[in-house]
Amino acid sequence: MTALSCEGVWKFFGDFPALRQVSFELPPGACLALLGRNGAGKTTLLRILAGLSRPARGRVRILGTDARHETTRRRIGVLGHGIGLYDELSAFENLRLFASLYGAVDPAGTALAWLQRTGLEAVKDGLAREFSRGMRQRLALARVFLHEPSVLLLDEPFTALDDRAIAILQALLAEARTRGATIVLSTHQLREALELATHALLLVRGRTAYFGERTPEMAADPAWLYRHYGES
Amino acid sequence: MRFVRQALAIAAKDLRAEMRTKEAWNASLAFALVILLLFSFAFEPTAEQTREIAGGLLWLVFAFAGALILNRSFARELPNDCLDALVASPVAPAALYLGKALASFLLLTAVELVALPVFGVFYNVRWTAQFWPLMLVLVLGTWALTVIGTIFSALTVNLRLRELMLPTLVYPLLVPGLMAAMQLMTPLVVGQPLGPELYDWLKLLAGFDIIFTALSLALVETVLVG
């Protein structure tokens, strides 16, 4: 049983191949560090995995079904470059909306519980646009995790987080791994990523330069992977 | 049931956001009122000829004012990548589309309901004399405008010139629906009943709504995801 599989995925932007024949499989509970330089295709691959874009060729299966299947999307949590929250809505309204869309039995109760968990219950009626950057990031984390997803797709989740948000994210990721969630995280922060990861995938110009289990060498020396498999 | 709940949640979210910013509402209403005022200066409002073009004039105003609302429909999702968050969520794309169309429809209808009395005053017409038939045409015509405008709002949302592209794409497609709405509106807005000779236009407008609603619901996933 694979939690996530990618078979010969190609993606073109015009004539430019952003992804070339990318293939890998992840077992349930795995944590994949998706690595690569800027423009290597990490975000494109994550968007395809999240069902936000279709591959030109190849196939993606998440939990045994198509990424666009409604039941699959119910079990995926996606954090992209944007926080995915409405500036004109309050913190509570934002979370209640997404709890409702993800089919929570009690959307308001779920929203309140997550506001408490992320330390935002005191400002629950404040509009998202009035929040500081750190508060917005914590609210975004609440949005991604509030339905307890089985698959997490996180695009540079540690970028620009303040220390409090990093602590919350680390706790949420640890909890997700405990319950057996599969995690894919794209990042430039090699040390954090390789400490968490069970697997690593290095993309170089849209091609898979390395895919396999994370080895002790990678954790000890985060640049090891780039030295051995990256472009010189 | 879940589909309806999702669509209503999206519509409520859009309306709540719009009520707080009033971006589309203010622009659309101001535009509609200014155009009605300018036309009343440009033409002799009480002249018989002007009354004959009243339906056409009203729908032109509604169509242009509508573009200002429809442009915001999916553009509202761009800040903070909210569209990605919605598309990645388990919302059926058709529910997302329908929720957005419903919110735009209600906003545009509200603009029209403010513009109609103003029109009645400027042009000295008894527009309330055929109130319910007028409301039927207003609802059918506004849905025609909304249903096409919302799908093209989704299609053009990532274009740099979307404010220009939306009307350029929408108006040619809207011609049959707009013609029907104009034909039907002309007698009603001056207080005359709909004659049997206009029933075919009514059928055309209703058919237009049904066909384009079905087409949009079928195509929205492709438009959003590719």
Coordinates of C-alpha atoms in Angstrom, one line a residue:
Chain A
M1 CA 0.0 0.0 0.0
T2 CA 1.4 3.4 -1.0
A3 CA 0.1 6.6 0.4
L4 CA 1.3 8.6 -2.5
S5 CA 2.6 7.6 -5.9
C6 CA 3.8 9.6 -8.8
E7 CA 4.3 7.7 -12.1
G8 CA 6.3 9.3 -15.0
V9 CA 4.9 12.8 -14.4
W10 CA 5.7 15.5 -17.0
K11 CA 4.6 19.1 -16.9
F12 CA 5.2 21.8 -19.5
F13 CA 4.8 25.5 -19.4
G14 CA 4.6 26.3 -23.1
D15 CA 7.5 24.3 -24.5
F16 CA 9.5 24.3 -21.3
P17 CA 9.4 21.0 -19.4
A18 CA 9.1 22.0 -15.7
L19 CA 8.9 18.3 -14.7
R20 CA 10.5 15.4 -16.7
Q21 CA 9.4 11.9 -15.9
V22 CA 9.2 12.3 -12.2
S23 CA 8.4 9.0 -10.4
F24 CA 8.4 8.0 -6.8
E25 CA 6.3 6.2 -4.2
L26 CA 5.8 6.9 -0.5
P27 CA 4.5 4.5 2.1
P28 CA 2.0 5.7 4.7
G29 CA 3.6 7.6 7.5
A30 CA 6.6 8.7 5.4
C31 CA 8.0 12.2 5.4
L32 CA 9.5 13.3 2.2
A33 CA 11.9 16.3 2.0
L34 CA 11.4 17.7 -1.5
L35 CA 14.6 19.5 -2.3
G36 CA 16.1 21.4 -5.2
R37 CA 17.3 24.8 -6.2
N38 CA 14.9 27.6 -7.3
G39 CA 13.1 26.6 -10.5
A40 CA 13.9 22.9 -10.1
G41 CA 10.1 22.1 -10.1
K42 CA 9.3 21.6 -6.4
T43 CA 6.3 23.9 -6.4
T44 CA 5.0 22.5 -9.7
L45 CA 5.3 19.0 -8.3
L46 CA 3.5 19.9 -5.1
R47 CA 0.7 21.6 -7.0
I48 CA 0.2 18.5 -9.1
L49 CA 0.2 16.4 -5.9
A50 CA -2.4 18.8 -4.4
G51 CA -4.7 18.5 -7.4
L52 CA -4.2 22.2 -8.3
S53 CA -2.7 21.4 -11.7
R54 CA -2.8 18.4 -14.0
P55 CA 0.3 16.7 -15.3
A56 CA 0.8 16.7 -19.1
R57 CA 1.8 13.0 -18.9
G58 CA 1.9 10.5 -16.1
R59 CA -0.3 9.8 -13.1
V60 CA -0.5 10.8 -9.5
R61 CA -2.4 8.6 -6.9
I62 CA -3.0 9.7 -3.4
L63 CA -4.3 7.2 -0.9
G64 CA -5.1 5.0 -3.9
T65 CA -7.3 7.5 -5.7
D66 CA -6.9 10.4 -8.1
A67 CA -5.7 13.6 -6.4
R68 CA -8.9 15.4 -7.6
H69 CA -11.3 12.9 -6.1
E70 CA -13.4 14.6 -3.4
T71 CA -12.7 12.0 -0.7
T72 CA -9.0 12.3 -1.4
R73 CA -9.1 16.1 -1.1
R74 CA -10.9 15.8 2.2
R75 CA -7.8 14.0 3.5
I76 CA -5.2 16.3 2.2
G77 CA -3.8 19.5 3.9
V78 CA -2.1 22.0 1.5
L79 CA 0.0 24.9 2.5
G80 CA 1.3 26.9 -0.5
H81 CA 3.2 30.1 -0.8
G82 CA 0.1 32.1 0.2
I83 CA -1.7 31.7 3.5
G84 CA -5.0 30.9 1.8
L85 CA -7.0 33.1 4.1
Y86 CA -9.4 36.0 3.5
D87 CA -8.2 39.4 4.7
E88 CA -11.8 40.7 4.9
L89 CA -12.9 37.9 7.2
S90 CA -12.1 37.5 10.9
A91 CA -9.9 34.7 12.1
F92 CA -12.9 32.8 13.4
E93 CA -14.9 33.3 10.1
N94 CA -11.9 32.1 8.1
L95 CA -11.5 28.9 10.1
R96 CA -15.2 28.3 10.4
L97 CA -15.5 28.6 6.6
F98 CA -12.7 26.0 6.0
A99 CA -14.0 23.7 8.7
S100 CA -17.4 23.8 7.0
L101 CA -15.9 23.1 3.6
Y102 CA -14.0 20.1 5.0
G103 CA -17.2 18.7 6.4
A104 CA -16.6 19.3 10.1
V105 CA -19.7 18.3 12.2
D106 CA -19.4 21.4 14.3
P107 CA -17.5 24.1 12.2
A108 CA -17.7 26.8 14.8
G109 CA -16.5 24.5 17.6
T110 CA -13.6 23.3 15.4
A111 CA -12.7 26.9 14.5
L112 CA -12.7 27.9 18.2
A113 CA -10.6 24.9 19.2
W114 CA -8.0 25.6 16.6
L115 CA -7.9 29.3 17.5
Q116 CA -7.1 28.3 21.0
R117 CA -4.5 25.8 19.9
T118 CA -2.7 28.5 17.8
G119 CA -3.0 31.1 20.6
L120 CA -5.3 33.3 18.6
E121 CA -8.5 33.0 20.6
A122 CA -8.1 36.5 22.1
V123 CA -8.2 38.0 18.6
K124 CA -10.8 35.6 17.1
D125 CA -13.0 38.5 15.9
G126 CA -10.1 40.5 14.4
L127 CA -9.9 40.7 10.6
A128 CA -7.0 38.7 9.1
R129 CA -5.7 41.8 7.4
E130 CA -5.1 43.4 10.8
F131 CA -3.0 40.6 12.0
S132 CA 0.8 40.6 12.2
R133 CA 2.7 38.3 9.9
G134 CA 3.3 35.7 12.6
M135 CA -0.4 35.7 13.6
R136 CA -1.4 35.2 10.0
Q137 CA 1.0 32.3 9.7
R138 CA -0.4 30.6 12.8
L139 CA -3.9 31.1 11.4
A140 CA -2.7 29.5 8.1
L141 CA -1.4 26.5 10.0
A142 CA -4.7 26.1 11.8
R143 CA -6.4 26.1 8.4
V144 CA -4.2 23.4 7.0
F145 CA -4.4 21.1 10.0
L146 CA -7.9 21.6 11.3
H147 CA -9.3 18.5 9.5
E148 CA -6.5 16.3 10.7
P149 CA -5.3 15.4 7.1
S150 CA -3.8 12.0 6.3
V151 CA -1.5 13.6 3.7
L152 CA 0.2 17.0 4.2
L153 CA 1.7 18.9 1.2
L154 CA 3.7 21.8 2.5
D155 CA 5.5 24.3 0.3
E156 CA 8.4 25.9 2.2
P157 CA 6.5 25.8 5.5
F158 CA 9.3 27.2 7.6
T159 CA 10.0 30.2 5.4
A160 CA 9.4 33.5 7.3
L161 CA 7.8 31.9 10.3
D162 CA 8.5 33.5 13.7
D163 CA 9.7 31.3 16.6
R164 CA 6.2 30.8 18.0
A165 CA 4.9 29.7 14.6
I166 CA 7.9 27.4 14.1
A167 CA 7.2 25.7 17.5
I168 CA 3.5 25.3 16.6
L169 CA 4.4 23.8 13.2
Q170 CA 6.9 21.4 14.7
A171 CA 4.4 20.2 17.2
L172 CA 1.7 19.8 14.6
L173 CA 4.1 17.9 12.3
A174 CA 5.1 15.6 15.2
E175 CA 1.5 14.9 16.0
A176 CA 0.7 14.3 12.4
R177 CA 3.5 11.8 12.2
T178 CA 2.3 10.1 15.3
R179 CA -1.1 9.5 13.8
G180 CA 0.6 8.1 10.6
A181 CA 0.1 11.0 8.3
T182 CA 2.3 11.2 5.2
I183 CA 4.1 14.4 4.7
V184 CA 5.7 16.1 1.7
L185 CA 7.6 19.2 2.4
S186 CA 9.5 21.3 0.0
T187 CA 12.1 23.5 1.5
H188 CA 15.5 25.3 1.1
Q189 CA 16.1 24.8 4.8
L190 CA 17.9 21.5 4.5
R191 CA 18.8 20.9 8.1
E192 CA 15.2 21.2 9.4
A193 CA 13.8 19.2 6.5
L194 CA 16.3 16.3 6.7
E195 CA 15.9 16.0 10.5
L196 CA 12.2 15.4 10.0
A197 CA 12.4 13.4 6.8
T198 CA 12.3 9.6 6.2
H199 CA 12.8 10.1 2.5
A200 CA 14.4 12.7 0.2
L201 CA 13.7 13.7 -3.4
L202 CA 16.2 16.0 -5.1
L203 CA 14.9 17.7 -8.3
V204 CA 17.4 19.1 -10.7
R205 CA 15.9 21.0 -13.7
G206 CA 12.7 19.0 -13.3
R207 CA 14.4 15.6 -13.3
T208 CA 14.7 13.3 -10.3
A209 CA 18.4 13.5 -9.4
Y210 CA 17.9 11.4 -6.2
F211 CA 15.0 9.6 -4.6
G212 CA 15.4 7.3 -1.6
E213 CA 15.4 6.9 2.1
R214 CA 17.1 9.6 4.0
T215 CA 20.5 8.3 5.1
P216 CA 22.5 9.3 8.2
E217 CA 25.0 11.1 6.0
M218 CA 22.2 13.5 4.8
A219 CA 21.1 14.2 8.3
A220 CA 24.6 14.8 9.5
D221 CA 25.6 16.9 6.6
P222 CA 22.7 18.6 4.8
A223 CA 24.8 19.6 1.8
W224 CA 25.9 16.0 1.2
L225 CA 22.9 15.4 -1.1
Y226 CA 23.6 18.4 -3.3
R227 CA 27.4 17.5 -3.5
H228 CA 26.7 14.0 -4.6
Y229 CA 23.6 14.3 -6.8
G230 CA 23.1 18.0 -7.5
E231 CA 24.5 20.1 -10.3
S232 CA 28.1 21.2 -9.9
Chain B
M1 CA -27.2 18.4 0.5
R2 CA -23.5 18.8 1.0
F3 CA -23.2 20.4 -2.4
V4 CA -25.9 23.0 -1.5
R5 CA -24.2 23.7 1.8
Q6 CA -20.9 24.2 0.1
A7 CA -22.4 26.6 -2.5
L8 CA -24.1 28.6 0.2
A9 CA -21.0 28.8 2.3
I10 CA -19.1 30.2 -0.7
A11 CA -21.9 32.7 -1.5
A12 CA -22.1 33.8 2.2
K13 CA -18.3 34.3 2.3
D14 CA -18.3 36.4 -0.9
L15 CA -21.2 38.5 0.3
R16 CA -19.7 39.0 3.7
A17 CA -16.3 40.1 2.2
E18 CA -18.1 42.4 -0.2
M19 CA -20.2 44.0 2.5
R20 CA -16.9 44.8 4.4
T21 CA -15.0 46.3 1.5
K22 CA -17.9 47.4 -0.8
E23 CA -15.4 47.5 -3.7
A24 CA -17.6 46.0 -6.4
W25 CA -20.9 47.4 -5.0
N26 CA -19.8 51.0 -4.9
A27 CA -18.2 50.9 -8.3
S28 CA -21.1 49.2 -9.9
L29 CA -23.8 51.3 -8.3
A30 CA -22.0 54.6 -9.0
F31 CA -21.4 53.5 -12.6
A32 CA -25.1 52.6 -13.2
L33 CA -26.4 55.8 -11.7
V34 CA -24.0 58.0 -13.5
I35 CA -24.8 56.4 -16.9
L36 CA -28.5 56.7 -16.3
L37 CA -28.1 60.4 -15.4
L38 CA -25.9 61.1 -18.5
F39 CA -28.3 59.4 -20.8
S40 CA -31.2 61.4 -19.4
F41 CA -29.2 64.6 -20.2
A42 CA -28.2 63.3 -23.7
F43 CA -31.7 62.4 -24.8
E44 CA -35.1 63.9 -24.2
P45 CA -36.4 61.5 -21.5
T46 CA -40.0 62.0 -22.2
A47 CA -39.8 61.6 -26.0
E48 CA -41.6 58.5 -27.4
Q49 CA -38.5 57.3 -29.2
T50 CA -36.5 57.3 -26.0
R51 CA -39.2 55.2 -24.2
E52 CA -38.9 52.7 -27.1
I53 CA -35.2 52.2 -26.3
A54 CA -35.7 52.2 -22.6
G55 CA -35.3 48.4 -22.3
G56 CA -32.1 48.4 -24.3
L57 CA -30.7 51.3 -22.4
L58 CA -31.4 49.7 -19.0
W59 CA -29.8 46.4 -20.0
L60 CA -26.7 48.1 -21.4
V61 CA -26.3 49.8 -18.1
F62 CA -26.8 46.6 -16.2
A63 CA -24.4 44.7 -18.4
F64 CA -21.6 47.2 -17.9
A65 CA -22.3 47.7 -14.2
G66 CA -22.4 43.9 -13.9
A67 CA -18.9 43.5 -15.4
L68 CA -17.5 45.5 -12.4
I69 CA -19.1 43.0 -10.0
L70 CA -18.2 39.9 -12.1
N71 CA -14.6 41.0 -12.5
R72 CA -14.2 40.8 -8.7
S73 CA -15.9 37.4 -8.4
F74 CA -12.7 35.2 -8.8
A75 CA -10.2 38.1 -8.5
R76 CA -11.3 38.3 -4.8
E77 CA -9.6 34.9 -4.4
L78 CA -6.2 36.1 -5.6
P79 CA -4.7 37.7 -2.5
N80 CA -3.1 35.1 -0.3
D81 CA -3.7 32.4 -2.9
C82 CA -7.2 31.8 -1.6
L83 CA -8.2 30.2 -4.8
D84 CA -5.6 27.4 -4.3
A85 CA -6.9 26.8 -0.8
L86 CA -10.5 26.5 -2.2
V87 CA -9.6 24.3 -5.2
A88 CA -7.5 22.0 -2.9
S89 CA -10.4 21.7 -0.5
P90 CA -13.2 19.1 -1.0
V91 CA -15.5 21.7 -2.4
A92 CA -17.0 20.5 -5.6
P93 CA -15.9 22.9 -8.4
A94 CA -19.5 23.2 -9.4
A95 CA -20.5 24.2 -5.9
L96 CA -17.7 26.8 -5.8
Y97 CA -18.9 28.2 -9.2
L98 CA -22.5 28.2 -8.1
G99 CA -21.8 29.9 -4.8
K100 CA -19.8 32.6 -6.6
A101 CA -22.5 33.0 -9.3
L102 CA -25.2 33.3 -6.6
A103 CA -23.2 36.0 -4.7
S104 CA -22.7 38.1 -7.9
F105 CA -26.3 37.6 -8.9
L106 CA -27.5 39.0 -5.5
L107 CA -25.2 41.9 -5.7
L108 CA -26.1 42.8 -9.3
T109 CA -29.8 42.4 -8.6
A110 CA -29.4 44.8 -5.6
V111 CA -27.7 47.4 -7.9
E112 CA -30.5 46.9 -10.5
L113 CA -33.2 47.4 -7.8
V114 CA -31.6 50.7 -6.8
A115 CA -31.1 51.8 -10.4
L116 CA -34.7 51.0 -11.5
P117 CA -36.5 53.7 -9.3
V118 CA -33.8 56.2 -10.4
F119 CA -34.6 55.3 -14.0
G120 CA -38.3 55.7 -13.3
V121 CA -37.7 59.3 -12.0
F122 CA -35.3 60.4 -14.7
Y123 CA -37.4 59.0 -17.6
N124 CA -40.8 59.6 -16.0
V125 CA -42.0 56.0 -16.6
R126 CA -44.4 53.9 -14.4
W127 CA -42.0 51.0 -14.1
T128 CA -43.9 49.4 -11.2
A129 CA -47.1 49.0 -13.3
Q130 CA -45.9 45.5 -14.5
F131 CA -43.9 44.8 -11.4
W132 CA -43.9 41.0 -11.3
P133 CA -43.4 40.3 -15.0
L134 CA -40.6 42.9 -14.8
M135 CA -39.0 41.1 -11.9
L136 CA -39.1 37.8 -13.8
V137 CA -37.3 39.3 -16.8
L138 CA -34.9 41.0 -14.4
V139 CA -34.1 37.8 -12.7
L140 CA -33.7 35.8 -15.9
G141 CA -31.6 38.4 -17.6
T142 CA -29.4 39.0 -14.5
W143 CA -28.8 35.2 -14.2
A144 CA -27.8 35.1 -17.9
L145 CA -25.3 37.8 -17.3
T146 CA -24.0 36.3 -14.1
V147 CA -23.7 32.7 -15.2
I148 CA -21.5 33.6 -18.2
G149 CA -19.7 36.4 -16.3
T150 CA -18.7 34.1 -13.5
I151 CA -17.3 31.3 -15.6
F152 CA -15.3 33.9 -17.6
S153 CA -14.2 35.5 -14.4
A154 CA -12.7 32.1 -13.4
L155 CA -11.1 31.8 -16.9
T156 CA -9.5 35.2 -16.9
V157 CA -8.6 35.4 -13.2
N158 CA -4.9 34.9 -13.8
L159 CA -4.6 37.2 -16.8
R160 CA -3.0 40.6 -16.4
L161 CA -5.6 42.3 -18.5
R162 CA -8.6 40.5 -16.9
E163 CA -10.6 43.7 -16.5
L164 CA -10.5 44.2 -20.3
M165 CA -10.7 40.5 -21.2
L166 CA -13.8 39.7 -19.2
P167 CA -16.2 42.1 -21.1
T168 CA -14.5 41.3 -24.4
L169 CA -15.2 37.6 -24.0
V170 CA -18.6 37.9 -22.2
Y171 CA -20.5 40.4 -24.3
P172 CA -20.4 38.6 -27.6
L173 CA -21.6 35.3 -26.0
L174 CA -24.3 37.2 -24.1
V175 CA -25.9 38.7 -27.2
P176 CA -28.9 36.3 -27.5
G177 CA -29.7 36.6 -23.8
L178 CA -29.2 40.3 -23.7
M179 CA -31.4 40.8 -26.9
A180 CA -34.2 38.8 -25.3
A181 CA -33.9 40.7 -22.0
M182 CA -34.0 44.0 -23.9
Q183 CA -37.0 43.0 -26.0
L184 CA -38.9 41.9 -23.0
M185 CA -37.9 44.8 -20.8
T186 CA -39.0 47.6 -23.3
P187 CA -42.8 47.3 -22.8
L188 CA -42.6 46.3 -19.2
V189 CA -40.6 49.2 -18.0
V190 CA -43.0 51.7 -19.4
G191 CA -46.0 49.9 -17.9
Q192 CA -47.3 47.9 -20.8
P193 CA -47.9 44.1 -20.5
L194 CA -46.0 41.4 -22.4
G195 CA -47.8 40.6 -25.6
P196 CA -47.9 37.0 -26.9
E197 CA -45.5 38.0 -29.7
L198 CA -42.8 38.3 -27.0
Y199 CA -43.3 34.8 -25.5
D200 CA -40.6 33.4 -27.8
W201 CA -38.1 35.9 -26.4
L202 CA -39.1 34.7 -22.9
K203 CA -38.5 31.1 -23.9
L204 CA -35.2 32.1 -25.5
L205 CA -34.0 33.8 -22.3
A206 CA -35.0 30.9 -20.0
G207 CA -33.4 28.4 -22.4
F208 CA -30.2 30.5 -22.5
D209 CA -30.1 30.5 -18.7
I210 CA -30.5 26.7 -18.6
I211 CA -28.0 25.9 -21.3
F212 CA -25.3 28.2 -20.1
T213 CA -25.8 27.2 -16.4
A214 CA -25.4 23.5 -17.4
L215 CA -22.4 24.2 -19.6
S216 CA -20.6 26.2 -17.0
L217 CA -21.2 23.6 -14.3
A218 CA -19.8 21.0 -16.6
L219 CA -16.7 23.0 -17.6
V220 CA -15.7 24.7 -14.3
E221 CA -13.4 22.0 -13.1
T222 CA -11.4 22.2 -16.4
V223 CA -11.3 25.9 -16.2
L224 CA -10.0 25.9 -12.6
V225 CA -7.6 23.0 -12.8
G226 CA -6.8 22.5 -16.5

